[in-house]
PDB file of C-alpha atoms in Angstrom:
ATOM      1  CA  ASP L   1     130.527  85.989 106.348  1.00 91.00           C
ATOM      2  CA  LEU L   2     127.630  88.370 107.001  1.00 93.00           C
ATOM      3  CA  ALA L   3     124.706  88.196 104.602  1.00 95.00           C
ATOM      4  CA  VAL L   4     123.972  91.317 102.527  1.00 95.00           C
ATOM      5  CA  VAL L   5     120.552  91.578 100.902  1.00 96.00           C
ATOM      6  CA  LEU L   6     119.884  93.582  97.739  1.00 94.00           C
ATOM      7  CA  ARG L   7     116.259  94.574  97.282  1.00 94.00           C
ATOM      8  CA  GLY L   8     114.814  96.165  94.158  1.00 93.00           C
ATOM      9  CA  TYR L   9     111.580  98.163  94.236  1.00 94.00           C
ATOM     10  CA  ASP L  10     109.188  99.145  91.454  1.00 92.00           C
ATOM     11  CA  ASN L  11     106.790 101.878  92.603  1.00 89.00           C
ATOM     12  CA  PHE L  12     107.603 101.043  96.257  1.00 88.00           C
ATOM     13  CA  ASN L  13     106.749  97.345  95.725  1.00 93.00           C
ATOM     14  CA  GLN L  14     109.571  94.818  96.161  1.00 93.00           C
ATOM     15  CA  ALA L  15     110.314  93.222  92.785  1.00 93.00           C
ATOM     16  CA  VAL L  16     113.599  91.409  93.446  1.00 94.00           C
ATOM     17  CA  MET L  17     115.648  90.195  96.416  1.00 95.00           C
ATOM     18  CA  LEU L  18     119.172  88.799  96.138  1.00 95.00           C
ATOM     19  CA  THR L  19     121.623  87.715  98.842  1.00 95.00           C
ATOM     20  CA  SER L  20     125.422  87.854  98.893  1.00 94.00           C
ATOM     21  CA  THR L  21     128.084  87.147 101.524  1.00 95.00           C
ATOM     22  CA  VAL L  22     130.680  89.619 102.780  1.00 93.00           C
ATOM     23  CA  ALA L  23     134.275  88.546 102.118  1.00 94.00           C
ATOM     24  CA  ALA L  24     137.190  89.023 104.520  1.00 94.00           C
ATOM     25  CA  ASP L  25     138.047  92.401 102.939  1.00 92.00           C
ATOM     26  CA  GLY L  26     134.494  93.694 103.337  1.00 88.00           C
ATOM     27  CA  ALA L  27     133.607  93.313  99.661  1.00 89.00           C
ATOM     28  CA  PHE L  28     130.523  91.618  98.255  1.00 90.00           C
ATOM     29  CA  VAL L  29     129.240  90.968  94.731  1.00 89.00           C
ATOM     30  CA  PHE L  30     125.824  90.476  93.183  1.00 88.00           C
ATOM     31  CA  ASP L  31     125.906  88.805  89.765  1.00 86.00           C
ATOM     32  CA  ALA L  32     123.300  89.145  87.003  1.00 83.00           C
ATOM     33  CA  VAL L  33     121.114  91.664  88.788  1.00 85.00           C
ATOM     34  CA  PRO L  34     117.826  92.005  86.856  1.00 82.00           C
ATOM     35  CA  ASP L  35     117.074  95.602  85.991  1.00 74.00           C
ATOM     36  CA  ALA L  36     113.976  97.505  84.979  1.00 81.00           C
ATOM     37  CA  SER L  37     113.435 101.123  84.055  1.00 81.00           C
ATOM     38  CA  GLY L  38     113.024 103.279  87.164  1.00 84.00           C
ATOM     39  CA  ARG L  39     113.781 100.459  89.599  1.00 89.00           C
ATOM     40  CA  GLN L  40     115.181 101.589  92.960  1.00 92.00           C
ATOM     41  CA  TYR L  41     117.617  99.477  94.973  1.00 92.00           C
ATOM     42  CA  MET L  42     118.669  99.274  98.593  1.00 93.00           C
ATOM     43  CA  LEU L  43     121.202  97.159 100.484  1.00 94.00           C
ATOM     44  CA  THR L  44     120.456  95.832 103.978  1.00 94.00           C
ATOM     45  CA  LEU L  45     122.466  93.878 106.519  1.00 93.00           C
ATOM     46  CA  ASP L  46     121.691  92.593 110.023  1.00 93.00           C
ATOM     47  CA  TYR L  47     124.454  92.704 112.623  1.00 92.00           C
ATOM     48  CA  ALA L  48     124.287  92.160 116.385  1.00 87.00           C
ATOM     49  CA  GLY L  49     120.512  92.266 116.290  1.00 86.00           C
ATOM     50  CA  LEU L  50     120.330  95.618 114.461  1.00 89.00           C
ATOM     51  CA  ALA L  51     119.484  96.358 110.832  1.00 88.00           C
ATOM     52  CA  TYR L  52     121.718  98.577 108.677  1.00 90.00           C
ATOM     53  CA  GLY L  53     120.906  99.899 105.230  1.00 89.00           C
ATOM     54  CA  SER L  54     122.417 101.836 102.355  1.00 88.00           C
ATOM     55  CA  ASP L  55     121.072 104.889 100.615  1.00 85.00           C
ATOM     56  CA  ILE L  56     118.554 104.149  97.858  1.00 88.00           C
ATOM     57  CA  PHE L  57     120.197 104.014  94.434  1.00 88.00           C
ATOM     58  CA  ASN L  58     119.560 102.998  90.840  1.00 84.00           C
ATOM     59  CA  PHE L  59     121.674 102.187  87.818  1.00 76.00           C
ATOM     60  CA  GLU L  60     121.472 101.471  84.113  1.00 71.00           C
ATOM     61  CA  ALA L  61     122.092  97.923  82.933  1.00 63.00           C
ATOM     62  CA  GLY L  62     125.819  97.234  82.565  1.00 67.00           C
ATOM     63  CA  ARG L  63     126.833 100.253  84.647  1.00 72.00           C
ATOM     64  CA  GLU L  64     128.649 100.180  87.972  1.00 74.00           C
ATOM     65  CA  VAL L  65     127.479 102.078  91.022  1.00 75.00           C
ATOM     66  CA  LYS L  66     130.494 103.601  92.760  1.00 74.00           C
ATOM     67  CA  GLY L  67     130.926 105.256  96.144  1.00 73.00           C
ATOM     68  CA  LEU L  68     128.184 103.209  97.790  1.00 77.00           C
ATOM     69  CA  ALA L  69     128.933 101.801 101.249  1.00 80.00           C
ATOM     70  CA  MET L  70     127.255 100.538 104.390  1.00 84.00           C
ATOM     71  CA  THR L  71     128.914 101.340 107.704  1.00 88.00           C
ATOM     72  CA  VAL L  72     128.168  98.801 110.423  1.00 91.00           C
ATOM     73  CA  TYR L  73     128.816  99.597 114.083  1.00 94.00           C
ATOM     74  CA  GLU L  74     129.113  97.723 117.318  1.00 95.00           C
ATOM     75  CA  SER L  75     126.214  98.551 119.653  1.00 93.00           C
ATOM     76  CA  THR L  76     125.882  99.773 123.225  1.00 95.00           C
ATOM     77  CA  THR L  77     123.130 100.453 125.729  1.00 95.00           C
ATOM     78  CA  ASP L  78     125.131 103.394 127.153  1.00 96.00           C
ATOM     79  CA  THR L  79     123.409 106.706 126.318  1.00 96.00           C
ATOM     80  CA  SER L  80     126.216 109.020 127.504  1.00 96.00           C
ATOM     81  CA  ALA L  81     127.092 109.983 123.886  1.00 97.00           C
ATOM     82  CA  LEU L  82     123.467 110.758 123.002  1.00 97.00           C
ATOM     83  CA  ARG L  83     122.577 114.406 122.393  1.00 97.00           C
ATOM     84  CA  ILE L  84     119.432 116.310 121.495  1.00 97.00           C
ATOM     85  CA  GLU L  85     120.854 118.399 118.669  1.00 97.00           C
ATOM     86  CA  ARG L  86     117.729 120.516 118.417  1.00 97.00           C
ATOM     87  CA  LEU L  87     114.482 120.640 120.349  1.00 97.00           C
ATOM     88  CA  HIS L  88     111.787 122.669 118.626  1.00 96.00           C
ATOM     89  CA  LEU L  89     108.691 123.518 120.669  1.00 95.00           C
ATOM     90  CA  ALA L  90     105.669 125.388 119.318  1.00 93.00           C
ATOM     91  CA  ALA L  91     102.464 126.445 121.063  1.00 90.00           C
ATOM     92  CA  ALA L  92      99.221 127.556 119.457  1.00 84.00           C
ATOM     93  CA  GLU L  93      96.988 130.104 121.117  1.00 75.00           C
ATOM     94  CA  ALA L  94      94.133 128.587 123.109  1.00 72.00           C
ATOM     95  CA  GLY L  95      90.609 129.401 122.076  1.00 72.00           C
ATOM     96  CA  SER L  96      87.693 130.084 124.432  1.00 74.00           C
ATOM     97  CA  GLY L  97      89.576 128.924 127.505  1.00 70.00           C
ATOM     98  CA  GLY L  98      90.425 125.576 125.919  1.00 78.00           C
ATOM     99  CA  PRO L  99      93.738 123.756 126.283  1.00 86.00           C
ATOM    100  CA  LEU L 100      96.994 124.912 124.733  1.00 88.00           C
ATOM    101  CA  THR L 101      98.141 122.691 121.885  1.00 90.00           C
ATOM    102  CA  PHE L 102     101.882 122.053 121.644  1.00 93.00           C
ATOM    103  CA  SER L 103     103.938 120.499 118.878  1.00 95.00           C
ATOM    104  CA  GLU L 104     107.453 119.268 119.460  1.00 96.00           C
ATOM    105  CA  LEU L 105     110.296 117.993 117.283  1.00 97.00           C
ATOM    106  CA  VAL L 106     113.272 116.272 118.929  1.00 97.00           C
ATOM    107  CA  LEU L 107     116.349 115.668 116.741  1.00 97.00           C
ATOM    108  CA  PHE L 108     118.948 113.245 118.141  1.00 97.00           C
ATOM    109  CA  GLY L 109     122.665 112.897 117.387  1.00 96.00           C
ATOM    110  CA  ASN L 110     125.188 110.323 118.541  1.00 97.00           C
ATOM    111  CA  GLN L 111     128.675 111.609 119.378  1.00 97.00           C
ATOM    112  CA  GLY L 112     130.077 108.132 120.021  1.00 96.00           C
ATOM    113  CA  ASP L 113     131.383 105.361 117.766  1.00 96.00           C
ATOM    114  CA  ARG L 114     128.741 102.735 118.605  1.00 96.00           C
ATOM    115  CA  THR L 115     125.069 102.455 117.782  1.00 95.00           C
ATOM    116  CA  ILE L 116     123.070 103.377 120.887  1.00 95.00           C
ATOM    117  CA  SER L 117     120.310 100.843 121.497  1.00 92.00           C
ATOM    118  CA  PRO L 118     118.999 100.959 125.078  1.00 90.00           C
ATOM    119  CA  THR L 119     116.991  97.932 126.114  1.00 89.00           C
ATOM    120  CA  ASP L 120     113.935 100.038 126.944  1.00 90.00           C
ATOM    121  CA  GLY L 121     114.350 102.688 124.219  1.00 93.00           C
ATOM    122  CA  ILE L 122     115.272 106.376 124.030  1.00 95.00           C
ATOM    123  CA  GLU L 123     113.467 108.379 126.711  1.00 95.00           C
ATOM    124  CA  VAL L 124     111.302 111.362 125.717  1.00 96.00           C
ATOM    125  CA  PRO L 125     109.459 112.655 128.830  1.00 96.00           C
ATOM    126  CA  LEU L 126     106.352 114.822 128.465  1.00 96.00           C
ATOM    127  CA  PRO L 127     105.084 117.582 130.737  1.00 93.00           C
ATOM    128  CA  GLN L 128     102.980 116.334 133.629  1.00 90.00           C
ATOM    129  CA  GLY L 129      99.301 116.408 132.729  1.00 88.00           C
ATOM    130  CA  ALA L 130      99.841 116.231 128.952  1.00 91.00           C
ATOM    131  CA  THR L 131      96.805 114.856 127.114  1.00 91.00           C
ATOM    132  CA  ALA L 132      95.833 114.042 123.510  1.00 92.00           C
ATOM    133  CA  VAL L 133      99.386 112.859 122.746  1.00 94.00           C
ATOM    134  CA  ALA L 134      99.833 112.039 119.039  1.00 95.00           C
ATOM    135  CA  VAL L 135     103.110 110.907 117.447  1.00 96.00           C
ATOM    136  CA  GLN L 136     103.541 111.760 113.750  1.00 95.00           C
ATOM    137  CA  GLY L 137     104.555 109.189 111.154  1.00 93.00           C
ATOM    138  CA  LEU L 138     105.488 106.378 113.562  1.00 94.00           C
ATOM    139  CA  VAL L 139     103.756 103.150 114.560  1.00 94.00           C
ATOM    140  CA  GLU L 140     103.107 102.578 118.255  1.00 94.00           C
ATOM    141  CA  GLY L 141     104.593  99.306 119.476  1.00 93.00           C
ATOM    142  CA  ASN L 142     106.987  99.151 116.539  1.00 91.00           C
ATOM    143  CA  ASP L 143     108.676 102.583 116.425  1.00 93.00           C
ATOM    144  CA  TYR L 144     107.777 103.867 119.883  1.00 95.00           C
ATOM    145  CA  THR L 145     105.939 102.983 123.063  1.00 95.00           C
ATOM    146  CA  ARG L 146     104.013 105.013 125.649  1.00 95.00           C
ATOM    147  CA  THR L 147     105.181 105.224 129.261  1.00 93.00           C
ATOM    148  CA  ALA L 148     103.746 106.707 132.445  1.00 91.00           C
ATOM    149  CA  ASP L 149     105.744 109.919 131.935  1.00 91.00           C
ATOM    150  CA  GLY L 150     106.054 110.169 128.163  1.00 95.00           C
ATOM    151  CA  ILE L 151     107.309 108.321 125.098  1.00 96.00           C
ATOM    152  CA  ARG L 152     110.188 105.945 124.409  1.00 95.00           C
ATOM    153  CA  LEU L 153     111.606 105.853 120.886  1.00 95.00           C
ATOM    154  CA  LEU L 154     112.464 102.248 119.968  1.00 93.00           C
ATOM    155  CA  TRP L 155     114.859 103.084 117.139  1.00 90.00           C
ATOM    156  CA  PRO L 156     118.613 102.602 117.551  1.00 92.00           C
ATOM    157  CA  VAL L 157     120.626 105.825 117.150  1.00 94.00           C
ATOM    158  CA  ARG L 158     123.643 105.353 114.891  1.00 93.00           C
ATOM    159  CA  PRO L 159     126.839 107.411 115.281  1.00 95.00           C
ATOM    160  CA  GLY L 160     126.790 110.820 113.653  1.00 93.00           C
ATOM    161  CA  PRO L 161     124.592 113.927 113.530  1.00 94.00           C
ATOM    162  CA  SER L 162     120.841 113.887 112.876  1.00 93.00           C
ATOM    163  CA  SER L 163     120.647 110.145 113.463  1.00 91.00           C
ATOM    164  CA  ALA L 164     117.025 109.931 114.647  1.00 94.00           C
ATOM    165  CA  GLN L 165     114.072 112.185 115.313  1.00 95.00           C
ATOM    166  CA  ILE L 166     110.572 112.131 116.704  1.00 96.00           C
ATOM    167  CA  SER L 167     107.753 114.680 116.381  1.00 96.00           C
ATOM    168  CA  PHE L 168     104.512 114.751 118.321  1.00 97.00           C
ATOM    169  CA  THR L 169     101.718 116.949 119.618  1.00 95.00           C
ATOM    170  CA  PHE L 170     100.003 117.171 122.991  1.00 94.00           C
ATOM    171  CA  GLN L 171      97.718 119.452 124.998  1.00 92.00           C
ATOM    172  CA  LEU L 172      97.944 121.143 128.387  1.00 89.00           C
ATOM    173  CA  PRO L 173      95.261 123.013 130.313  1.00 85.00           C
ATOM    174  CA  VAL L 174      95.824 126.756 130.505  1.00 77.00           C
ATOM    175  CA  GLY L 175      94.644 129.548 132.786  1.00 62.00           C
ATOM    176  CA  ALA L 176      95.767 133.179 132.767  1.00 50.00           C
ATOM    177  CA  ALA L 177      99.326 131.943 132.209  1.00 56.00           C
ATOM    178  CA  ALA L 178     100.819 128.571 131.347  1.00 74.00           C
ATOM    179  CA  ASP L 179     103.552 127.208 133.594  1.00 82.00           C
ATOM    180  CA  PHE L 180     105.347 124.899 131.184  1.00 86.00           C
ATOM    181  CA  SER L 181     107.812 122.389 132.621  1.00 89.00           C
ATOM    182  CA  GLN L 182     109.306 119.464 130.725  1.00 92.00           C
ATOM    183  CA  ARG L 183     112.178 117.251 131.816  1.00 93.00           C
ATOM    184  CA  VAL L 184     114.745 116.258 129.184  1.00 94.00           C
ATOM    185  CA  ALA L 185     116.743 113.049 129.533  1.00 95.00           C
ATOM    186  CA  TYR L 186     119.776 114.028 127.414  1.00 96.00           C
ATOM    187  CA  PRO L 187     121.830 117.218 126.921  1.00 96.00           C
ATOM    188  CA  VAL L 188     120.148 119.742 124.606  1.00 96.00           C
ATOM    189  CA  GLN L 189     122.448 121.635 122.236  1.00 96.00           C
ATOM    190  CA  ALA L 190     119.856 124.027 120.781  1.00 96.00           C
ATOM    191  CA  LEU L 191     116.314 124.991 121.747  1.00 96.00           C
ATOM    192  CA  ASP L 192     113.766 126.798 119.561  1.00 95.00           C
ATOM    193  CA  VAL L 193     110.427 128.014 120.895  1.00 95.00           C
ATOM    194  CA  ALA L 194     107.691 129.449 118.667  1.00 94.00           C
ATOM    195  CA  VAL L 195     104.353 130.716 119.996  1.00 92.00           C
ATOM    196  CA  ALA L 196     101.466 132.723 118.606  1.00 87.00           C
ATOM    197  CA  GLU L 197     102.359 136.346 117.828  1.00 85.00           C
ATOM    198  CA  THR L 198     100.165 137.550 120.698  1.00 83.00           C
ATOM    199  CA  MET L 199     101.915 135.300 123.253  1.00 86.00           C
ATOM    200  CA  THR L 200     105.156 135.815 125.188  1.00 88.00           C
ATOM    201  CA  VAL L 201     107.463 133.361 126.921  1.00 91.00           C
ATOM    202  CA  ALA L 202     109.712 133.904 129.934  1.00 90.00           C
ATOM    203  CA  GLY L 203     112.343 131.408 131.059  1.00 88.00           C
ATOM    204  CA  ASP L 204     115.946 131.089 132.156  1.00 88.00           C
ATOM    205  CA  GLY L 205     118.383 131.268 129.234  1.00 88.00           C
ATOM    206  CA  LEU L 206     115.779 132.130 126.592  1.00 92.00           C
ATOM    207  CA  GLN L 207     116.638 134.766 124.002  1.00 94.00           C
ATOM    208  CA  ASP L 208     113.733 136.714 122.486  1.00 93.00           C
ATOM    209  CA  ARG L 209     114.157 136.800 118.687  1.00 93.00           C
ATOM    210  CA  GLY L 210     110.996 138.832 118.101  1.00 90.00           C
ATOM    211  CA  THR L 211     108.463 137.969 115.425  1.00 89.00           C
ATOM    212  CA  GLU L 212     109.354 135.691 112.528  1.00 87.00           C
ATOM    213  CA  SER L 213     107.592 133.987 109.632  1.00 85.00           C
ATOM    214  CA  LEU L 214     107.114 130.238 110.101  1.00 78.00           C
ATOM    215  CA  GLN L 215     105.154 128.148 107.584  1.00 77.00           C
ATOM    216  CA  ASN L 216     103.193 131.190 106.385  1.00 80.00           C
ATOM    217  CA  ASN L 217     102.400 132.249 109.953  1.00 83.00           C
ATOM    218  CA  ILE L 218     103.860 135.067 112.049  1.00 88.00           C
ATOM    219  CA  VAL L 219     105.166 133.709 115.350  1.00 91.00           C
ATOM    220  CA  HIS L 220     106.972 135.054 118.396  1.00 92.00           C
ATOM    221  CA  ALA L 221     110.296 133.182 118.420  1.00 94.00           C
ATOM    222  CA  TYR L 222     112.795 132.372 121.158  1.00 95.00           C
ATOM    223  CA  SER L 223     116.010 130.361 121.307  1.00 95.00           C
ATOM    224  CA  GLY L 224     118.207 128.889 124.006  1.00 92.00           C
TER     225      GLY L 224
END
């Protein structure tokens, strides 16, 4: 008895919206779906206050689309199954005594069988004293919020690997050496650090990989 919505898009503009109801066996049918050349479709469903969606797909008139499914999960506020699959940290060399600019990508995975949706969001602390914080590709107040010690991602994290991610930049003052310290709220499975070729990093558990090419730049790379 859940409502499934089928939306069709032409050049990213919604052109059609149809609604169907899920039967007891989980099946649902849309009859007489209007089609247009190049139209892209997506299924959505709201359950327990969370939105679920299918992959984007298209089809020719009269053809079936097979192998398409939406998996809907119960939800929990418990974050014990949440993991940071990969944390990538990069630092650019400071110029003329100015601040160091850092960029960070945090990739989340959910090892549980429920969608993780904490009431106050997914915690992403920042180093103390971080300034000029800028989050890429997300809308403040809708996708994330600022806190006294960092950022909180407002997206639910569905079960499975690579379920959510956030990337951002910030600055820290620097003297002869930078003492970088950042708390993480969830277990980190892999850490990558990339700094300017002329810079070095020392820290517990870091492995020096030497110089590598990254986005057409030569960087000094570390992992942990």
